[in-house]
Structures are given as C-alpha cells and as structure tokens.
Amino acid sequence: MAEATAERLADPDVEARLARLDEVLEGLEAAPGPTTRSATEAVRLLTEVYGEALARVLDHADGQLAERLAEDELLGHLMVLHDVHPEPAERRAARAVERLRPAVQERGGDVEWAGVQGQVARVRLKAGGGCGSGCGGGSNEVTDVVREAVLAAAPELTAVEPLPTASDRQSAPAFVPLATLTHRGAR
C-alpha cells in the first residue's frame, strides 16, 4: 500500500500563512453581520478542536517526546496558545532570555534571568555600547527585544521588568548631598 505524502511547509511559509491568516481574520472581524459571526464562531470552534487534538497527542507522548515537540517553534507556540505546554511559563521565559544572551553580549551588554514575581518576569539587563557611537542599539532597543522574546515564550506573564546588573549598581556614583559639601560648621 502506497503512503500518501502531504506537502510540508517550511518555517517561512508557515510565517507567511500566519500573517495572511491575521489579515483575513482582521478583515472578517471588521465586517458586520450574521455571516461574520458564523465565520468567527467556526474559526473559534475549529481552534478549540485542534487544541483538544494537540492536548491528546501530548497525553500519549512520553516526557522526552513532549519535550522535543515543545522545542519546535510552531508546536511550542500552539501548545502555549492552547494552554497545554509541558513546561511552566517561568522556565520558557528563562530559556528565551538564555537564547538572547549571546547576541546581547556580542553587542557589549548582558541579560540574565532573575525570576518571576507575581506575573512579572524580571531580568537583569546591562545595555552595551551597540556598534559604536551613533548607531543606536541602546538600552531601550535591547529591553524591547528581551520583552518581546519573553512574552512570546510565556504570554501568561503580564510584563517584563528590567533590573540593573550587580556591576551597574556597584559602578553608580554615590550620592553626596550638596549641603555636606558647602556647609561649614562653626569653629
């Protein structure tokens, strides 16, 4: 018996289809009427059924297989979407930070996972000098990239709080009140 082989999509093709799906759904949601409501409900129901199917696959997978499935970018995102990811949000967010660390260090900065407090991820962030003076790549850009990566990996978290690194705190000049420098006591 011959096996049927379905054409597989490369990651860029998947990304293109997801972008197109977003466009189509936005257009659909903008159109009023019962047809729009029916179409939107059909998409929601289909998504729920696919989520249940994915959950059942994970029920049958051993720990190693579930881990391998979760490492796949597309499957990992679907598992998060359907709330069936085998890893806790904190671990996923920490891995996202570790994946970014080499690129941040390459630019003279550093990023380090500091944990979760409530629903807020905390990262120690030291912005580098970018590529030299005047080319951008400052702390806001690094903070934005880290925030985006962490919240994509763990959308259950509500925010990312950048913390200064230990070296940033040590290198900060000590505050000396002006009055202590200008006040001369009576002798």
PDB file of C-alpha atoms in Angstrom:
ATOM      1  CA  MET A   1       0.000   0.000   0.000  1.00  0.00           C
ATOM      2  CA  ALA A   2       1.412   3.387  -1.014  1.00  0.00           C
ATOM      3  CA  GLU A   3       1.680   6.105   1.617  1.00  0.00           C
ATOM      4  CA  ALA A   4       0.152   9.479   0.947  1.00  0.00           C
ATOM      5  CA  THR A   5       2.621  12.279   1.496  1.00  0.00           C
ATOM      6  CA  ALA A   6       1.392  15.752   2.247  1.00  0.00           C
ATOM      7  CA  GLU A   7       3.438  18.723   1.145  1.00  0.00           C
ATOM      8  CA  ARG A   8       5.184  20.198   4.180  1.00  0.00           C
ATOM      9  CA  LEU A   9       5.606  23.894   4.842  1.00  0.00           C
ATOM     10  CA  ALA A  10       8.974  25.442   5.583  1.00  0.00           C
ATOM     11  CA  ASP A  11       9.077  27.887   8.504  1.00  0.00           C
ATOM     12  CA  PRO A  12       8.956  30.988   6.254  1.00  0.00           C
ATOM     13  CA  ASP A  13       5.864  29.549   4.529  1.00  0.00           C
ATOM     14  CA  VAL A  14       4.211  28.952   7.906  1.00  0.00           C
ATOM     15  CA  GLU A  15       5.016  32.530   8.950  1.00  0.00           C
ATOM     16  CA  ALA A  16       3.560  33.870   5.694  1.00  0.00           C
ATOM     17  CA  ARG A  17       0.368  31.876   6.189  1.00  0.00           C
ATOM     18  CA  LEU A  18       0.030  33.046   9.790  1.00  0.00           C
ATOM     19  CA  ALA A  19       0.446  36.664   8.682  1.00  0.00           C
ATOM     20  CA  ARG A  20      -2.177  36.157   5.969  1.00  0.00           C
ATOM     21  CA  LEU A  21      -4.498  34.479   8.475  1.00  0.00           C
ATOM     22  CA  ASP A  22      -4.204  37.528  10.738  1.00  0.00           C
ATOM     23  CA  GLU A  23      -5.105  39.790   7.806  1.00  0.00           C
ATOM     24  CA  VAL A  24      -8.102  37.661   6.844  1.00  0.00           C
ATOM     25  CA  LEU A  25      -9.375  37.462  10.430  1.00  0.00           C
ATOM     26  CA  GLU A  26      -8.983  41.225  10.906  1.00  0.00           C
ATOM     27  CA  GLY A  27     -10.963  41.816   7.720  1.00  0.00           C
ATOM     28  CA  LEU A  28     -13.589  39.331   8.804  1.00  0.00           C
ATOM     29  CA  GLU A  29     -13.971  40.888  12.245  1.00  0.00           C
ATOM     30  CA  ALA A  30     -14.350  44.344  10.670  1.00  0.00           C
ATOM     31  CA  ALA A  31     -17.344  43.228   8.581  1.00  0.00           C
ATOM     32  CA  PRO A  32     -20.646  43.356  10.492  1.00  0.00           C
ATOM     33  CA  GLY A  33     -23.446  40.850  10.234  1.00  0.00           C
ATOM     34  CA  PRO A  34     -24.557  37.278  10.890  1.00  0.00           C
ATOM     35  CA  THR A  35     -22.204  35.787   8.293  1.00  0.00           C
ATOM     36  CA  THR A  36     -19.238  37.308  10.103  1.00  0.00           C
ATOM     37  CA  ARG A  37     -20.469  35.959  13.441  1.00  0.00           C
ATOM     38  CA  SER A  38     -20.905  32.479  11.951  1.00  0.00           C
ATOM     39  CA  ALA A  39     -17.476  32.523  10.323  1.00  0.00           C
ATOM     40  CA  THR A  40     -15.820  33.764  13.515  1.00  0.00           C
ATOM     41  CA  GLU A  41     -17.576  31.060  15.535  1.00  0.00           C
ATOM     42  CA  ALA A  42     -16.465  28.414  13.013  1.00  0.00           C
ATOM     43  CA  VAL A  43     -12.838  29.533  13.399  1.00  0.00           C
ATOM     44  CA  ARG A  44     -13.157  29.515  17.210  1.00  0.00           C
ATOM     45  CA  LEU A  45     -14.705  26.027  17.267  1.00  0.00           C
ATOM     46  CA  LEU A  46     -12.108  24.652  14.872  1.00  0.00           C
ATOM     47  CA  THR A  47      -9.337  26.157  17.002  1.00  0.00           C
ATOM     48  CA  GLU A  48     -10.803  24.535  20.135  1.00  0.00           C
ATOM     49  CA  VAL A  49     -10.989  21.122  18.427  1.00  0.00           C
ATOM     50  CA  TYR A  50      -7.395  21.408  17.187  1.00  0.00           C
ATOM     51  CA  GLY A  51      -6.314  22.425  20.681  1.00  0.00           C
ATOM     52  CA  GLU A  52      -8.000  19.351  22.132  1.00  0.00           C
ATOM     53  CA  ALA A  53      -6.303  17.178  19.491  1.00  0.00           C
ATOM     54  CA  LEU A  54      -2.925  18.634  20.437  1.00  0.00           C
ATOM     55  CA  ALA A  55      -3.644  18.011  24.133  1.00  0.00           C
ATOM     56  CA  ARG A  56      -4.465  14.371  23.349  1.00  0.00           C
ATOM     57  CA  VAL A  57      -1.217  13.958  21.418  1.00  0.00           C
ATOM     58  CA  LEU A  58       0.628  15.211  24.494  1.00  0.00           C
ATOM     59  CA  ASP A  59      -1.360  12.809  26.699  1.00  0.00           C
ATOM     60  CA  HIS A  60       0.090   9.944  24.640  1.00  0.00           C
ATOM     61  CA  ALA A  61       3.628  11.324  24.463  1.00  0.00           C
ATOM     62  CA  ASP A  62       6.282  10.348  26.964  1.00  0.00           C
ATOM     63  CA  GLY A  63       8.257  13.126  28.656  1.00  0.00           C
ATOM     64  CA  GLN A  64      11.073  13.058  26.113  1.00  0.00           C
ATOM     65  CA  LEU A  65       8.746  13.294  23.134  1.00  0.00           C
ATOM     66  CA  ALA A  66       6.679  16.053  24.753  1.00  0.00           C
ATOM     67  CA  GLU A  67       9.900  17.986  25.353  1.00  0.00           C
ATOM     68  CA  ARG A  68      11.003  17.550  21.731  1.00  0.00           C
ATOM     69  CA  LEU A  69       7.592  18.638  20.471  1.00  0.00           C
ATOM     70  CA  ALA A  70       7.668  21.715  22.717  1.00  0.00           C
ATOM     71  CA  GLU A  71      11.097  22.691  21.356  1.00  0.00           C
ATOM     72  CA  ASP A  72       9.654  23.020  17.846  1.00  0.00           C
ATOM     73  CA  GLU A  73       8.846  26.714  17.411  1.00  0.00           C
ATOM     74  CA  LEU A  74       5.446  26.227  15.760  1.00  0.00           C
ATOM     75  CA  LEU A  75       4.312  23.421  18.062  1.00  0.00           C
ATOM     76  CA  GLY A  76       5.586  25.279  21.114  1.00  0.00           C
ATOM     77  CA  HIS A  77       3.531  28.346  20.191  1.00  0.00           C
ATOM     78  CA  LEU A  78       0.448  26.201  19.576  1.00  0.00           C
ATOM     79  CA  MET A  79       0.921  24.489  22.944  1.00  0.00           C
ATOM     80  CA  VAL A  80       1.093  27.889  24.635  1.00  0.00           C
ATOM     81  CA  LEU A  81      -1.977  29.090  22.713  1.00  0.00           C
ATOM     82  CA  HIS A  82      -3.980  26.066  23.868  1.00  0.00           C
ATOM     83  CA  ASP A  83      -2.560  26.103  27.417  1.00  0.00           C
ATOM     84  CA  VAL A  84      -1.075  22.604  27.132  1.00  0.00           C
ATOM     85  CA  HIS A  85       2.651  23.398  27.091  1.00  0.00           C
ATOM     86  CA  PRO A  86       4.502  20.857  29.252  1.00  0.00           C
ATOM     87  CA  GLU A  87       6.917  23.462  30.659  1.00  0.00           C
ATOM     88  CA  PRO A  88       5.932  26.154  33.145  1.00  0.00           C
ATOM     89  CA  ALA A  89       5.929  29.759  31.940  1.00  0.00           C
ATOM     90  CA  GLU A  90       8.928  30.660  34.104  1.00  0.00           C
ATOM     91  CA  ARG A  91      11.129  28.001  32.503  1.00  0.00           C
ATOM     92  CA  ARG A  92      10.071  29.001  28.974  1.00  0.00           C
ATOM     93  CA  ALA A  93      10.795  32.662  29.709  1.00  0.00           C
ATOM     94  CA  ALA A  94      14.193  31.823  31.222  1.00  0.00           C
ATOM     95  CA  ARG A  95      15.119  29.844  28.106  1.00  0.00           C
ATOM     96  CA  ALA A  96      14.100  32.778  25.897  1.00  0.00           C
ATOM     97  CA  VAL A  97      16.466  35.028  27.859  1.00  0.00           C
ATOM     98  CA  GLU A  98      19.294  32.495  27.594  1.00  0.00           C
ATOM     99  CA  ARG A  99      18.795  32.268  23.818  1.00  0.00           C
ATOM    100  CA  LEU A 100      19.138  36.067  23.565  1.00  0.00           C
ATOM    101  CA  ARG A 101      22.151  36.325  25.841  1.00  0.00           C
ATOM    102  CA  PRO A 102      24.898  35.645  23.232  1.00  0.00           C
ATOM    103  CA  ALA A 103      23.521  38.309  20.864  1.00  0.00           C
ATOM    104  CA  VAL A 104      23.283  40.872  23.678  1.00  0.00           C
ATOM    105  CA  GLN A 105      26.813  40.025  24.856  1.00  0.00           C
ATOM    106  CA  GLU A 106      28.083  40.382  21.285  1.00  0.00           C
ATOM    107  CA  ARG A 107      26.943  43.990  21.460  1.00  0.00           C
ATOM    108  CA  GLY A 108      28.715  44.619  24.752  1.00  0.00           C
ATOM    109  CA  GLY A 109      25.730  44.134  27.039  1.00  0.00           C
ATOM    110  CA  ASP A 110      24.340  41.295  29.077  1.00  0.00           C
ATOM    111  CA  VAL A 111      20.976  39.869  30.021  1.00  0.00           C
ATOM    112  CA  GLU A 112      20.347  37.423  32.827  1.00  0.00           C
ATOM    113  CA  TRP A 113      17.196  35.739  34.088  1.00  0.00           C
ATOM    114  CA  ALA A 114      16.193  36.912  37.585  1.00  0.00           C
ATOM    115  CA  GLY A 115      12.889  35.067  38.025  1.00  0.00           C
ATOM    116  CA  VAL A 116       9.195  35.840  38.218  1.00  0.00           C
ATOM    117  CA  GLN A 117       7.422  37.910  40.820  1.00  0.00           C
ATOM    118  CA  GLY A 118       3.668  37.547  40.553  1.00  0.00           C
ATOM    119  CA  GLN A 119       3.029  37.581  36.809  1.00  0.00           C
ATOM    120  CA  VAL A 120       6.038  39.791  36.038  1.00  0.00           C
ATOM    121  CA  ALA A 121       9.260  38.405  34.575  1.00  0.00           C
ATOM    122  CA  ARG A 122      12.406  40.000  35.968  1.00  0.00           C
ATOM    123  CA  VAL A 123      15.658  40.211  34.016  1.00  0.00           C
ATOM    124  CA  ARG A 124      18.994  41.769  34.869  1.00  0.00           C
ATOM    125  CA  LEU A 125      19.853  43.936  31.925  1.00  0.00           C
ATOM    126  CA  LYS A 126      23.059  45.741  31.092  1.00  0.00           C
ATOM    127  CA  ALA A 127      22.900  47.572  27.801  1.00  0.00           C
ATOM    128  CA  GLY A 128      26.019  47.506  25.708  1.00  0.00           C
ATOM    129  CA  GLY A 129      27.528  50.214  23.626  1.00  0.00           C
ATOM    130  CA  GLY A 130      25.873  48.918  20.478  1.00  0.00           C
ATOM    131  CA  CYS A 131      28.185  49.116  17.473  1.00  0.00           C
ATOM    132  CA  GLY A 132      29.887  52.321  18.477  1.00  0.00           C
ATOM    133  CA  SER A 133      28.683  55.842  18.882  1.00  0.00           C
ATOM    134  CA  GLY A 134      25.663  56.999  16.997  1.00  0.00           C
ATOM    135  CA  CYS A 135      24.320  53.737  15.585  1.00  0.00           C
ATOM    136  CA  GLY A 136      21.511  53.102  18.047  1.00  0.00           C
ATOM    137  CA  GLY A 137      21.209  49.722  19.683  1.00  0.00           C
ATOM    138  CA  GLY A 138      20.851  51.291  23.101  1.00  0.00           C
ATOM    139  CA  SER A 139      19.176  50.021  26.216  1.00  0.00           C
ATOM    140  CA  ASN A 140      15.602  50.702  25.048  1.00  0.00           C
ATOM    141  CA  GLU A 141      16.085  48.549  21.962  1.00  0.00           C
ATOM    142  CA  VAL A 142      17.604  45.699  23.988  1.00  0.00           C
ATOM    143  CA  THR A 143      14.841  45.984  26.581  1.00  0.00           C
ATOM    144  CA  ASP A 144      12.195  45.839  23.841  1.00  0.00           C
ATOM    145  CA  VAL A 145      13.760  42.751  22.228  1.00  0.00           C
ATOM    146  CA  VAL A 146      14.008  40.975  25.589  1.00  0.00           C
ATOM    147  CA  ARG A 147      10.414  41.920  26.473  1.00  0.00           C
ATOM    148  CA  GLU A 148       9.132  40.658  23.122  1.00  0.00           C
ATOM    149  CA  ALA A 149      11.015  37.342  23.389  1.00  0.00           C
ATOM    150  CA  VAL A 150       9.938  36.673  26.981  1.00  0.00           C
ATOM    151  CA  LEU A 151       6.266  37.479  26.389  1.00  0.00           C
ATOM    152  CA  ALA A 152       6.212  35.430  23.173  1.00  0.00           C
ATOM    153  CA  ALA A 153       7.614  32.425  25.054  1.00  0.00           C
ATOM    154  CA  ALA A 154       5.334  32.905  28.061  1.00  0.00           C
ATOM    155  CA  PRO A 155       2.300  35.060  27.253  1.00  0.00           C
ATOM    156  CA  GLU A 156       0.820  34.133  30.633  1.00  0.00           C
ATOM    157  CA  LEU A 157       3.232  36.676  32.094  1.00  0.00           C
ATOM    158  CA  THR A 158       1.964  40.240  32.024  1.00  0.00           C
ATOM    159  CA  ALA A 159       5.177  42.263  31.880  1.00  0.00           C
ATOM    160  CA  VAL A 160       8.965  42.202  31.914  1.00  0.00           C
ATOM    161  CA  GLU A 161      10.788  44.297  34.489  1.00  0.00           C
ATOM    162  CA  PRO A 162      14.414  45.113  33.671  1.00  0.00           C
ATOM    163  CA  LEU A 163      16.674  45.223  36.718  1.00  0.00           C
ATOM    164  CA  PRO A 164      20.170  46.693  36.875  1.00  0.00           C
ATOM    165  CA  THR A 165      23.026  44.202  36.999  1.00  0.00           C
ATOM    166  CA  ALA A 166      25.219  43.954  40.096  1.00  0.00           C
ATOM    167  CA  SER A 167      28.041  45.753  38.254  1.00  0.00           C
ATOM    168  CA  ASP A 168      25.671  48.609  37.329  1.00  0.00           C
ATOM    169  CA  ARG A 169      24.748  49.066  40.977  1.00  0.00           C
ATOM    170  CA  GLN A 170      28.405  48.982  42.072  1.00  0.00           C
ATOM    171  CA  SER A 171      29.569  51.441  39.428  1.00  0.00           C
ATOM    172  CA  ALA A 172      26.887  54.011  40.186  1.00  0.00           C
ATOM    173  CA  PRO A 173      28.349  57.103  41.818  1.00  0.00           C
ATOM    174  CA  ALA A 174      27.477  57.559  45.441  1.00  0.00           C
ATOM    175  CA  PHE A 175      25.029  60.337  46.202  1.00  0.00           C
ATOM    176  CA  VAL A 176      26.583  63.110  48.226  1.00  0.00           C
ATOM    177  CA  PRO A 177      24.170  65.839  49.326  1.00  0.00           C
ATOM    178  CA  LEU A 178      25.258  69.294  48.206  1.00  0.00           C
ATOM    179  CA  ALA A 179      24.776  70.627  51.729  1.00  0.00           C
ATOM    180  CA  THR A 180      27.579  68.410  53.041  1.00  0.00           C
ATOM    181  CA  LEU A 181      29.965  69.882  50.506  1.00  0.00           C
ATOM    182  CA  THR A 182      29.053  73.535  51.021  1.00  0.00           C
ATOM    183  CA  HIS A 183      28.191  73.660  54.731  1.00  0.00           C
ATOM    184  CA  ARG A 184      30.998  74.659  57.010  1.00  0.00           C
ATOM    185  CA  GLY A 185      30.454  74.181  60.668  1.00  0.00           C
ATOM    186  CA  ALA A 186      31.279  76.941  63.169  1.00  0.00           C
ATOM    187  CA  ARG A 187      34.696  76.588  64.768  1.00  0.00           C
TER     188      ARG A 187
END
